Amino acid sequence: MKVTLNWLKEFVDFSLSATQVADALTMAGLEVEEVYTLERNFSRVVVGKIVKSQKHPDADHLSLCQVDVGGNILPIVCGAPNAYEGLKAPLALDGSVLLNDLKVETRKIRGFESQGMLCSEAELGLSERSEQLMELAADAEVGKELGQYLGEPDSVFDINVTPNRPDCLSVIGIAREIAAMTGSSLKKPELNIAAIPDAIEKYMTVDIQAEERCFRYSGRYLRDITIKPAPFWMALRLHAVGIRSINNVVDVTNYVMMEVGQPLHAFDYRLLEGKKVIVRTAEAGERFTTLDGQEHELDQDSLLICDGVKPVALAGVMGGLNSEVQPDTNTIFLESAYFEPTNIRRTAKRLDLSTESSRRFERGIDPNGTIYAMNRAASLIVDLAGGHVVGDAIDNYPQKVTPVEIDLSVHQSNVWLGVSLKKEQIAEILSSIELSVEQKNGDTLRAIVPTFRPDLTRPIDLVEEIARLYGYDNVEPNVAPRINQLQEANPRVLFRDSVRQTVSGMGFRETCNLSLIHKKFGHEFLPQKAGFVELLNPLSEDLSVFRPNMIISLLTSVAYNRNRQMHDMRLFEIGNVAWKEDGQSVKTEKTQIAGILAGHRQGNAWYGKAKEFDFYDIKGVVEGLLAKIGIEKFEQESAHDVFWDAESSKVIVDGKSCGAFGKITDDVLTLFKIKTNDLFAFYFDFDKLFENRRKEKIYNPVPRFPSVPFDLALLIDVNVSAGSLEKEIWKSGGENLVDVHLFDYYKGEQVEAGKKSVAFSLTFSSKERTLSDDEIENVIDQILAHLSGQFGAQLRDR
Amino acid sequence: MAENLETIISVIAETEKAFFYRLSNAATRDDLEEIRIEYLSRKGKVQSLFSLIGKVDGADRPKIGAELNRVKKAVQDAIDEKQKSFQRTGKAIEFFDPTLPGRTVSVGSLHPLMQVMDEVKQIFVGMGFRIEEGDEIETDYHNFEALNIPKHHPSRDMQDTFYLSDEYVLRTHTSPVQIHTMEDQKPPIRMIAPGRCFRKDTPDATHSPTFHQVEGLCVDRGVSFADLKGVVLAFAQKLFGKDVKVRFRPSFFPFTEPSAEYDFSCIFCKGQGCRVCKDTGWLEISGAGMVDPAVFGFVDYNADVYSGYAFGMGIERIAMLKYQVNDIRIFYENDLRFLKQF
């Protein structure tokens, strides 16, 4: 919402500078985003008077003028249609510079010398009107610098009006705030309409058929008016607040809307049929063309203003092309109505047609302000377009909206704010914004809220007004601690943070990626039969679905860095992923942790050649992470999905899959345009790790008796896995077996074809005694017998 | 006929000097053994010096004797010392270069946004707030309606929302966590909700469709606007130092009343006015306010008994200030050269 300083000064007296006003408004909740002085984009422009004007002999559209600039008469060639004798207009002298660095020089135009240029408002940057010469007042002093003639340039405030303050979408609303802040009062001019007495019913009747959507419909009939450009002062102000000047009548409706906040509409009366206005909802599929030329298909929710035959306006949003004011319009019907806010908003949203009018109606204008606004407009139209108001105002107001009364406890207000204001202070504050305050008994105040403040309905709403106008700065911060019950720490958050510390301690860098991705990256990562969680209104295809797996994010980061010549990295991230289960509309959202190894474990160094990551690097990370959180053992199973079948593994804890790790397939890498196939990743369902974490740490006494190591080298078929061997060793190792560690793994010339050698270091220990050599021998025999039976394992050396 | 005293002293000194020079070049145990034999054996260089005693005047003999004993001991000690150093390393000392690079240990790091988040969490945990979490995909009810933002209300325009359906949205703030917490727990409540949020903002230097917030909520009997100002002030000073000031400006949020935007005095110019604060002396941080009684209505709290405050903050905003990052998108690029700096 833009307002100008001079416009505000018409409604309130104050001596603050523009900057001071901006600061004060901001601290009262009307955030001034920008305050600036209207620029003067011209120099060496003076008031000129056309003393003689005749047609150019060879060019119909050009006039040869003699222009008085105070002492001198200059010959000027001019193309404007209104370059008539006697007109005072701005003249840019030889050597002047106008908007967009346009330089004016003496030159010949179609054979005649022109010693300057008569200017339109647009050429001077004063408004966007370019068709005509700017018309200066008849008493303007000829030869005076235009800048001096115009006076001090006005200042503009660009205010971010919050949705709860529809009253401040108007000059008067903001002036009222300034009045409250400065302790002065609002000046609202009295309006006297001199109407020609006549029965208005002869010309127009209004029938509201949708009372729940249109609370009030007021109107006036004016005739004998003349459509012409609005005066400069009005065009200048509209331009300053960002509204295009059209003609005197349309400009008045916009000007009054900006001034008092009531949207108005002027119909060309000649185009309304049947001398009536009907307010009704649209029929489903009904078509209507608004005055911007757009045709809309409506539904039964939309509200239409119709004449006796056809719709003529989309209520509260925009008038119709079929009834707008024309250059030859001489009779108008002026509408000033109150439409139900949410209905206007639904229509504007659905049609994607947000206008200055709809913005005000959907926030809630003053239902009791239609008459004032309409009369203000009518009197301005008579001033600027001539003609007469005929008959009484039409005012169809079936259900009167009355002011809200709110009882406020002074004590409660003080408790909420943490201040100790007196009843009188509160009463004074509320009165300053035009609430009527009655002091009731004891602690209570009753405030009667004018209908231009629909946001004030409850005591707390008044408290906000009190705080705002008392000044947030004046509320002393209370830094004394408020001791509540002791809050137990959230274990999931603690766990999450400790996992992040653990993984970063393993040399991984934490990334932070967007959660939204392009579909093409996600397909491979969706669980079987699952679908994407898809946005209805994405910014772009690239950010249109929720990521179904955190590895996607890490691959995005790897690709980004690979494109910038960074090859080796270890990255991880914890974040949320989501998908839709087969045939279900409800989403599944999970937290995942994923890590990725890319490139080399170590670059070329003086102590060794560069070494690429392999499967056992990612497995080591997984084992380390799980051990750290107390998951010592897990089962493995081939994982497929985004990993190579062979070099992959699910992580199964207590029979349930928690995640997987492995080597990323070439298909997936190709998607991300990653050219090397040296990427290994893991991902876990974070909450499964959380459930399976070691929750309590309880001391387990360290053995007091010496432990006995024993190395066991086995010869075995190549395709017996080390994991299954280890499992069987545990099974047959008895209660004193405390550790099994695989320390050698060999395939090759030293062993016979089809076999391999696997060596384990076993540790035995008892809590009660020192184990004897015989006991150990017996257990080893037992293990060997078992392994021999299970896998045909042979002892290689003992 | 008796040799000059000075000459003999200088012969002794040269022998000593020569020994230390040899010793310094001894790289192996064999070298050392060779030197030991050369100097300390029965016919070694040190021993043979003792024959010089006879060549000086009787009066000077004790002097030369003492000097020779000193040298003999020095040589013996030096050889012993060297011997020990060989024992420590267990092998012959070659040239050892301690300036070679150490074996690389991969160093990880936490993301700068998460570091800021961690710091903010710690501050509030220290002030007795519990951390609560929630889903990023939320119902329209929890993200909007229960926060007093009805459908078809202009305040919905304050946030551009990603919709999944009529019912589900990507949460536009972490405030729905407050609703869930109040649905599950009775007052007193003192919580913060850190997390990821989404708004349909086209990415530019100050906007990202994904961003992070920490929101706080305190509900109890007699909680006041002054308490809110206090907690925000305490937070500001713990985060940016004791001399930071806080300014509250009236604003509007559907779920708080009174509502405020709060600013910190500029941490770069100490409120004097600079480029970062656009010469205002203030840095806009975020919004706060007293919980609107309408919100209590949605979670069945008695608004006549309880009052509360809520506040929010954008983690990216704080991280940009703290690390002097001028483009929010850098956080989401994950360029290693960026991550390594934190």
Coordinates of C-alpha atoms in Angstrom, one line a residue, chain A residues 7-406:
Chain A
W7 CA -2.3 13.2 0.9
L8 CA -1.9 12.2 4.5
K9 CA -1.7 15.9 5.5
E10 CA -5.2 16.5 4.1
F11 CA -6.5 14.3 7.0
V12 CA -4.2 14.9 9.9
D13 CA -2.0 17.8 11.0
F14 CA 1.5 16.8 12.0
S15 CA 5.0 18.3 11.8
L16 CA 7.0 15.1 11.5
S17 CA 9.4 14.6 8.6
A18 CA 8.8 11.8 6.1
T19 CA 11.5 9.8 7.8
Q20 CA 10.1 10.3 11.2
V21 CA 6.6 9.3 10.0
A22 CA 8.1 6.2 8.5
D23 CA 9.9 5.2 11.7
A24 CA 6.8 5.9 13.8
L25 CA 4.5 3.9 11.5
T26 CA 7.0 1.0 11.5
M27 CA 7.1 0.9 15.3
A28 CA 3.3 1.0 15.4
G29 CA 3.0 -2.2 13.2
L30 CA 2.7 -0.6 9.8
E31 CA 6.1 -1.5 8.4
V32 CA 7.3 1.1 6.0
E33 CA 9.4 -0.8 3.5
E34 CA 10.5 2.3 1.6
V35 CA 10.1 6.0 1.8
Y36 CA 11.2 8.2 -1.2
T37 CA 10.7 11.6 -2.7
L38 CA 9.0 11.7 -6.1
E39 CA 11.7 12.4 -8.6
R40 CA 11.8 15.4 -10.9
N41 CA 13.2 14.2 -14.1
F42 CA 13.6 17.5 -15.9
S43 CA 15.6 20.7 -16.0
R44 CA 15.2 24.0 -17.8
V45 CA 11.4 23.5 -18.1
V46 CA 9.3 26.6 -17.7
V47 CA 5.6 27.6 -17.7
G48 CA 4.8 28.6 -21.3
K49 CA 1.7 30.1 -22.8
I50 CA 0.6 29.3 -26.3
V51 CA -0.2 32.8 -27.7
K52 CA -0.7 31.6 -31.3
S53 CA -1.4 28.2 -32.8
Q54 CA -1.9 27.3 -36.4
K55 CA -1.9 24.1 -38.5
H56 CA 1.3 23.1 -40.1
P57 CA 0.7 23.5 -43.9
D58 CA 2.0 20.0 -44.8
A59 CA 1.3 17.9 -41.6
D60 CA -2.2 17.7 -40.2
H61 CA -1.1 16.5 -36.8
L62 CA 1.5 19.3 -36.2
S63 CA 0.8 22.8 -34.9
L64 CA 3.0 25.8 -35.3
C65 CA 2.9 27.6 -32.0
Q66 CA 4.1 30.9 -30.7
V67 CA 4.9 30.3 -27.0
D68 CA 5.3 33.1 -24.5
V69 CA 7.9 32.2 -21.9
G70 CA 7.8 35.6 -20.0
G71 CA 9.3 38.3 -22.2
N72 CA 10.3 36.1 -25.1
I73 CA 8.0 34.5 -27.7
L74 CA 9.5 31.3 -29.1
P75 CA 8.5 29.4 -32.2
I76 CA 7.6 25.8 -31.2
V77 CA 6.4 22.9 -33.4
C78 CA 4.0 20.6 -31.5
G79 CA 2.2 17.4 -32.2
A80 CA -0.2 17.3 -29.3
P81 CA -4.0 17.5 -30.0
N82 CA -4.5 20.1 -27.3
A83 CA -2.0 22.8 -28.4
Y84 CA -4.6 25.4 -28.6
E85 CA -4.3 29.2 -28.1
G86 CA -4.4 30.3 -24.5
L87 CA -3.2 27.0 -23.0
K88 CA -0.5 27.2 -20.4
A89 CA 1.8 24.2 -20.7
P90 CA 5.3 23.2 -19.7
L91 CA 8.0 24.2 -22.2
A92 CA 11.3 22.5 -22.3
L93 CA 13.8 25.1 -23.4
D94 CA 16.8 24.5 -25.7
G95 CA 19.3 22.5 -23.8
S96 CA 17.0 20.9 -21.3
V97 CA 17.1 17.2 -20.4
L98 CA 13.9 15.3 -19.7
L99 CA 12.9 11.8 -18.6
N100 CA 15.2 9.0 -19.9
D101 CA 17.9 11.6 -20.8
L102 CA 15.9 13.0 -23.7
K103 CA 17.8 16.1 -24.8
V104 CA 15.8 19.0 -26.2
E105 CA 17.5 21.3 -28.8
T106 CA 16.5 23.9 -31.3
R107 CA 15.9 22.1 -34.6
K108 CA 13.9 22.1 -37.7
I109 CA 10.7 20.0 -37.8
R110 CA 9.1 19.5 -41.2
G111 CA 10.7 22.8 -42.4
F112 CA 9.9 25.0 -39.4
E113 CA 12.3 25.8 -36.5
S114 CA 11.3 24.7 -33.1
Q115 CA 13.2 26.3 -30.2
G116 CA 12.1 23.8 -27.6
M117 CA 9.4 21.3 -26.8
L118 CA 5.9 21.6 -25.2
C119 CA 5.6 18.6 -22.8
S120 CA 3.2 16.0 -21.7
E121 CA 3.2 14.7 -18.1
A122 CA 4.8 11.5 -19.2
E123 CA 7.7 13.3 -20.9
L124 CA 8.4 15.0 -17.5
G125 CA 8.0 11.7 -15.6
L126 CA 5.1 13.1 -13.6
S127 CA 2.5 10.6 -14.7
E128 CA 2.1 8.1 -17.5
R129 CA -0.2 10.3 -19.5
S130 CA 1.4 11.0 -22.8
E131 CA -1.4 11.8 -25.3
Q132 CA -1.8 15.4 -24.4
L133 CA 0.2 18.4 -23.3
M134 CA 0.2 18.8 -19.6
E135 CA -2.4 21.5 -18.8
L136 CA -1.3 24.1 -16.3
A137 CA -3.6 26.4 -14.3
A138 CA -4.8 29.5 -16.0
D139 CA -3.2 31.6 -13.3
A140 CA 0.2 29.9 -13.6
E141 CA 3.0 32.5 -13.9
V142 CA 4.4 32.5 -17.4
G143 CA 8.2 32.0 -17.5
K144 CA 8.3 30.4 -14.0
E145 CA 10.5 27.3 -13.5
L146 CA 8.1 24.4 -13.6
G147 CA 9.8 22.9 -10.5
Q148 CA 8.9 26.1 -8.6
Y149 CA 5.4 26.1 -10.0
L150 CA 4.8 22.5 -8.8
G151 CA 6.3 23.2 -5.4
E152 CA 8.1 20.7 -3.1
P153 CA 7.9 17.2 -4.5
D154 CA 5.7 14.8 -2.5
S155 CA 7.1 11.8 -0.5
V156 CA 5.8 8.3 -1.0
F157 CA 5.6 5.6 1.7
D158 CA 5.4 2.0 0.7
I159 CA 3.8 0.3 3.6
N160 CA 3.5 -3.5 4.2
V161 CA 0.0 -3.6 5.5
T162 CA -0.6 -6.9 7.4
P163 CA -3.8 -8.9 6.5
N164 CA -5.5 -8.0 9.8
R165 CA -5.6 -4.3 9.0
P166 CA -7.9 -3.7 6.1
D167 CA -8.6 -0.2 7.5
C168 CA -5.0 0.7 6.7
L169 CA -5.4 0.0 3.0
S170 CA -6.5 3.6 2.8
V171 CA -5.0 7.1 3.3
I172 CA -7.6 7.8 6.0
G173 CA -6.7 4.6 7.9
I174 CA -3.0 5.5 8.0
A175 CA -3.8 9.1 8.8
R176 CA -5.8 7.8 11.8
E177 CA -2.8 5.9 13.0
I178 CA -0.6 9.0 12.7
A179 CA -3.3 11.0 14.6
A180 CA -3.2 8.3 17.4
M181 CA 0.6 8.4 17.5
T182 CA 0.9 12.2 17.5
G183 CA -2.0 12.9 19.8
S184 CA -3.9 14.9 17.2
S185 CA -7.2 14.0 15.6
L186 CA -8.4 13.0 12.2
K187 CA -9.9 15.6 9.9
K188 CA -12.7 14.0 7.8
P189 CA -14.4 16.6 5.6
E190 CA -18.2 16.9 5.7
L191 CA -19.8 16.1 2.4
N192 CA -22.8 17.9 1.0
I193 CA -24.4 16.4 -2.1
A194 CA -26.7 18.8 -4.0
A195 CA -28.9 16.3 -5.8
I196 CA -31.6 17.2 -8.2
P197 CA -34.7 16.1 -6.5
D198 CA -36.3 13.1 -8.3
A199 CA -37.5 9.6 -7.5
I200 CA -34.5 7.4 -7.9
E201 CA -36.7 4.4 -8.5
K202 CA -37.5 5.9 -11.9
Y203 CA -33.9 5.2 -12.9
M204 CA -32.7 2.3 -10.8
T205 CA -33.7 -0.3 -8.3
V206 CA -31.4 -2.8 -6.6
D207 CA -32.4 -6.4 -5.8
I208 CA -29.9 -8.4 -3.6
Q209 CA -30.7 -12.1 -4.2
A210 CA -27.6 -13.3 -2.4
E211 CA -27.8 -11.6 1.0
E212 CA -25.2 -13.9 2.6
R213 CA -22.7 -12.8 0.0
C214 CA -23.7 -9.1 -0.3
F215 CA -24.5 -7.4 3.0
R216 CA -25.0 -4.0 1.5
Y217 CA -25.4 -2.4 -1.9
S218 CA -25.5 1.4 -2.2
G219 CA -25.6 3.4 -5.4
R220 CA -26.0 6.8 -7.0
Y221 CA -27.2 8.0 -10.4
L222 CA -25.4 10.9 -12.1
R223 CA -26.1 12.5 -15.5
D224 CA -24.9 15.2 -17.8
I225 CA -21.3 14.4 -17.1
T226 CA -18.4 14.8 -19.5
I227 CA -15.6 12.3 -19.7
K228 CA -12.2 13.8 -20.1
P229 CA -8.8 13.4 -18.6
A230 CA -8.5 13.9 -14.8
P231 CA -6.8 17.0 -13.5
F232 CA -3.0 16.9 -13.1
W233 CA -3.1 16.8 -9.3
M234 CA -5.2 13.6 -9.3
A235 CA -3.2 11.9 -12.0
L236 CA 0.0 12.8 -10.1
R237 CA -1.3 11.2 -6.9
L238 CA -2.6 8.1 -8.5
H239 CA 0.7 7.8 -10.4
A240 CA 2.6 8.1 -7.1
V241 CA 0.6 5.3 -5.5
G242 CA 0.9 3.1 -8.6
I243 CA -2.5 3.5 -10.3
R244 CA -2.8 4.4 -13.9
S245 CA -4.9 7.4 -14.8
I246 CA -7.8 6.5 -17.2
N247 CA -10.3 9.4 -17.2
N248 CA -11.9 11.7 -14.7
V249 CA -14.7 9.3 -13.6
V250 CA -12.7 6.1 -13.4
D251 CA -9.9 8.0 -11.7
V252 CA -12.3 9.4 -9.1
T253 CA -13.4 5.8 -8.2
N254 CA -9.8 4.8 -7.8
Y255 CA -8.8 7.9 -5.9
V256 CA -11.6 7.5 -3.4
M257 CA -10.8 3.8 -3.0
M258 CA -7.2 4.8 -2.1
E259 CA -8.4 7.5 0.1
V260 CA -11.1 5.8 2.2
G261 CA -10.6 2.1 1.4
Q262 CA -14.0 1.5 -0.2
P263 CA -13.8 0.0 -3.7
L264 CA -16.3 1.7 -6.1
H265 CA -17.4 1.0 -9.6
A266 CA -18.9 3.3 -12.2
F267 CA -21.2 1.8 -14.8
D268 CA -22.1 3.5 -18.1
Y269 CA -25.8 3.8 -17.3
R270 CA -26.7 3.7 -21.0
L271 CA -25.4 0.2 -21.1
L272 CA -27.4 -1.1 -18.2
E273 CA -30.7 -2.6 -19.3
G274 CA -34.0 -2.8 -17.5
K275 CA -33.2 0.0 -15.0
K276 CA -32.2 -2.5 -12.3
V277 CA -29.3 -4.1 -10.6
I278 CA -29.6 -7.7 -9.5
V279 CA -27.0 -9.2 -7.2
R280 CA -26.9 -13.0 -7.6
T281 CA -24.6 -16.0 -7.7
A282 CA -23.5 -17.2 -11.1
E283 CA -24.8 -20.3 -12.7
A284 CA -22.3 -23.2 -13.1
G285 CA -20.4 -22.6 -16.3
E286 CA -21.7 -19.1 -16.9
R287 CA -19.3 -17.0 -18.9
F288 CA -18.4 -13.4 -18.3
T289 CA -15.8 -11.1 -19.8
T290 CA -14.2 -8.6 -17.4
L291 CA -13.1 -5.2 -18.5
D292 CA -9.5 -6.4 -19.0
G293 CA -10.9 -8.4 -21.9
Q294 CA -10.5 -11.8 -20.2
E295 CA -13.4 -14.2 -20.4
H296 CA -14.0 -16.3 -17.3
E297 CA -15.9 -19.5 -16.7
L298 CA -17.7 -19.1 -13.4
D299 CA -19.2 -21.5 -10.9
Q300 CA -22.1 -21.2 -8.5
D301 CA -19.9 -19.7 -5.8
S302 CA -19.1 -16.5 -7.7
L303 CA -21.1 -13.4 -7.2
L304 CA -22.3 -11.4 -10.1
I305 CA -23.8 -7.9 -10.5
C306 CA -26.4 -8.0 -13.2
D307 CA -28.7 -5.6 -14.9
G308 CA -32.2 -6.6 -16.0
V309 CA -30.8 -8.9 -18.7
K310 CA -27.1 -9.8 -18.3
P311 CA -24.2 -9.8 -15.8
V312 CA -22.3 -6.5 -15.8
A313 CA -19.7 -7.0 -13.1
L314 CA -17.9 -9.7 -11.3
A315 CA -18.8 -8.5 -7.8
G316 CA -15.9 -7.1 -5.8
V317 CA -13.3 -8.2 -8.3
M318 CA -13.7 -6.4 -11.6
G319 CA -16.3 -4.7 -13.8
G320 CA -17.5 -6.0 -17.1
L321 CA -16.3 -5.0 -20.5
N322 CA -20.0 -4.6 -21.6
S323 CA -20.7 -1.7 -19.2
E324 CA -17.5 0.2 -18.6
V325 CA -17.3 4.0 -18.9
Q326 CA -16.8 5.1 -22.5
P327 CA -15.3 8.3 -23.9
D328 CA -18.9 9.5 -24.7
T329 CA -20.5 8.3 -21.5
N330 CA -22.8 11.0 -20.1
T331 CA -24.7 9.1 -17.4
I332 CA -23.3 6.8 -14.8
F333 CA -24.5 4.5 -12.0
L334 CA -22.0 4.5 -9.2
E335 CA -21.8 1.3 -7.0
S336 CA -20.5 1.2 -3.4
A337 CA -21.1 -2.2 -1.8
Y338 CA -20.0 -4.5 0.9
F339 CA -19.3 -8.1 -0.2
E340 CA -18.6 -11.0 2.1
P341 CA -14.8 -11.3 2.3
T342 CA -14.1 -15.1 2.0
N343 CA -16.4 -15.3 -1.0
I344 CA -14.5 -12.6 -2.8
R345 CA -11.2 -14.2 -1.9
R346 CA -12.4 -17.6 -3.3
T347 CA -13.4 -16.1 -6.5
A348 CA -10.3 -14.0 -6.9
K349 CA -8.1 -17.0 -6.1
R350 CA -10.0 -19.4 -8.4
L351 CA -9.8 -17.0 -11.3
D352 CA -6.3 -15.8 -10.4
L353 CA -7.6 -12.3 -10.6
S354 CA -6.3 -10.3 -7.7
T355 CA -7.3 -6.6 -7.9
E356 CA -7.0 -3.5 -5.7
S357 CA -10.8 -4.0 -5.2
S358 CA -10.6 -7.7 -4.3
R359 CA -7.7 -7.2 -2.0
R360 CA -9.8 -4.8 0.1
F361 CA -13.1 -6.8 0.0
E362 CA -11.4 -10.0 1.0
R363 CA -9.8 -8.4 4.0
G364 CA -13.0 -6.7 5.1
I365 CA -14.0 -3.1 4.4
D366 CA -16.2 -1.0 6.6
P367 CA -19.8 -2.0 5.9
N368 CA -20.9 1.3 7.3
G369 CA -18.7 3.3 5.1
T370 CA -20.3 2.8 1.7
I371 CA -22.4 6.0 1.8
Y372 CA -19.5 8.3 2.8
A373 CA -17.3 6.9 0.0
M374 CA -20.0 7.1 -2.6
N375 CA -20.8 10.7 -1.7
R376 CA -17.2 11.6 -1.7
A377 CA -16.9 10.2 -5.2
A378 CA -20.1 11.7 -6.4
S379 CA -19.0 15.2 -5.3
L380 CA -15.6 14.8 -6.9
I381 CA -17.2 13.6 -10.2
V382 CA -19.5 16.7 -10.2
D383 CA -16.4 18.8 -9.6
L384 CA -14.3 17.2 -12.3
A385 CA -16.8 16.0 -14.9
G386 CA -19.7 18.4 -14.4
G387 CA -23.3 17.1 -14.4
H388 CA -25.6 16.4 -11.5
V389 CA -26.4 13.8 -8.9
V390 CA -30.0 12.8 -9.4
G391 CA -32.4 11.7 -6.6
D392 CA -31.5 10.0 -3.3
A393 CA -28.9 7.5 -2.7
I394 CA -29.9 3.9 -3.1
D395 CA -29.0 1.9 0.0
N396 CA -30.0 -1.7 0.2
Y397 CA -28.7 -2.9 3.6
P398 CA -30.8 -5.9 4.7
Q399 CA -28.7 -6.9 7.7
K400 CA -27.1 -4.1 9.5
V401 CA -23.6 -4.7 10.9
T402 CA -23.4 -3.2 14.4
P403 CA -20.2 -2.3 16.3
V404 CA -18.7 -5.0 18.5
E405 CA -18.6 -4.4 22.3
I406 CA -15.7 -5.8 24.2

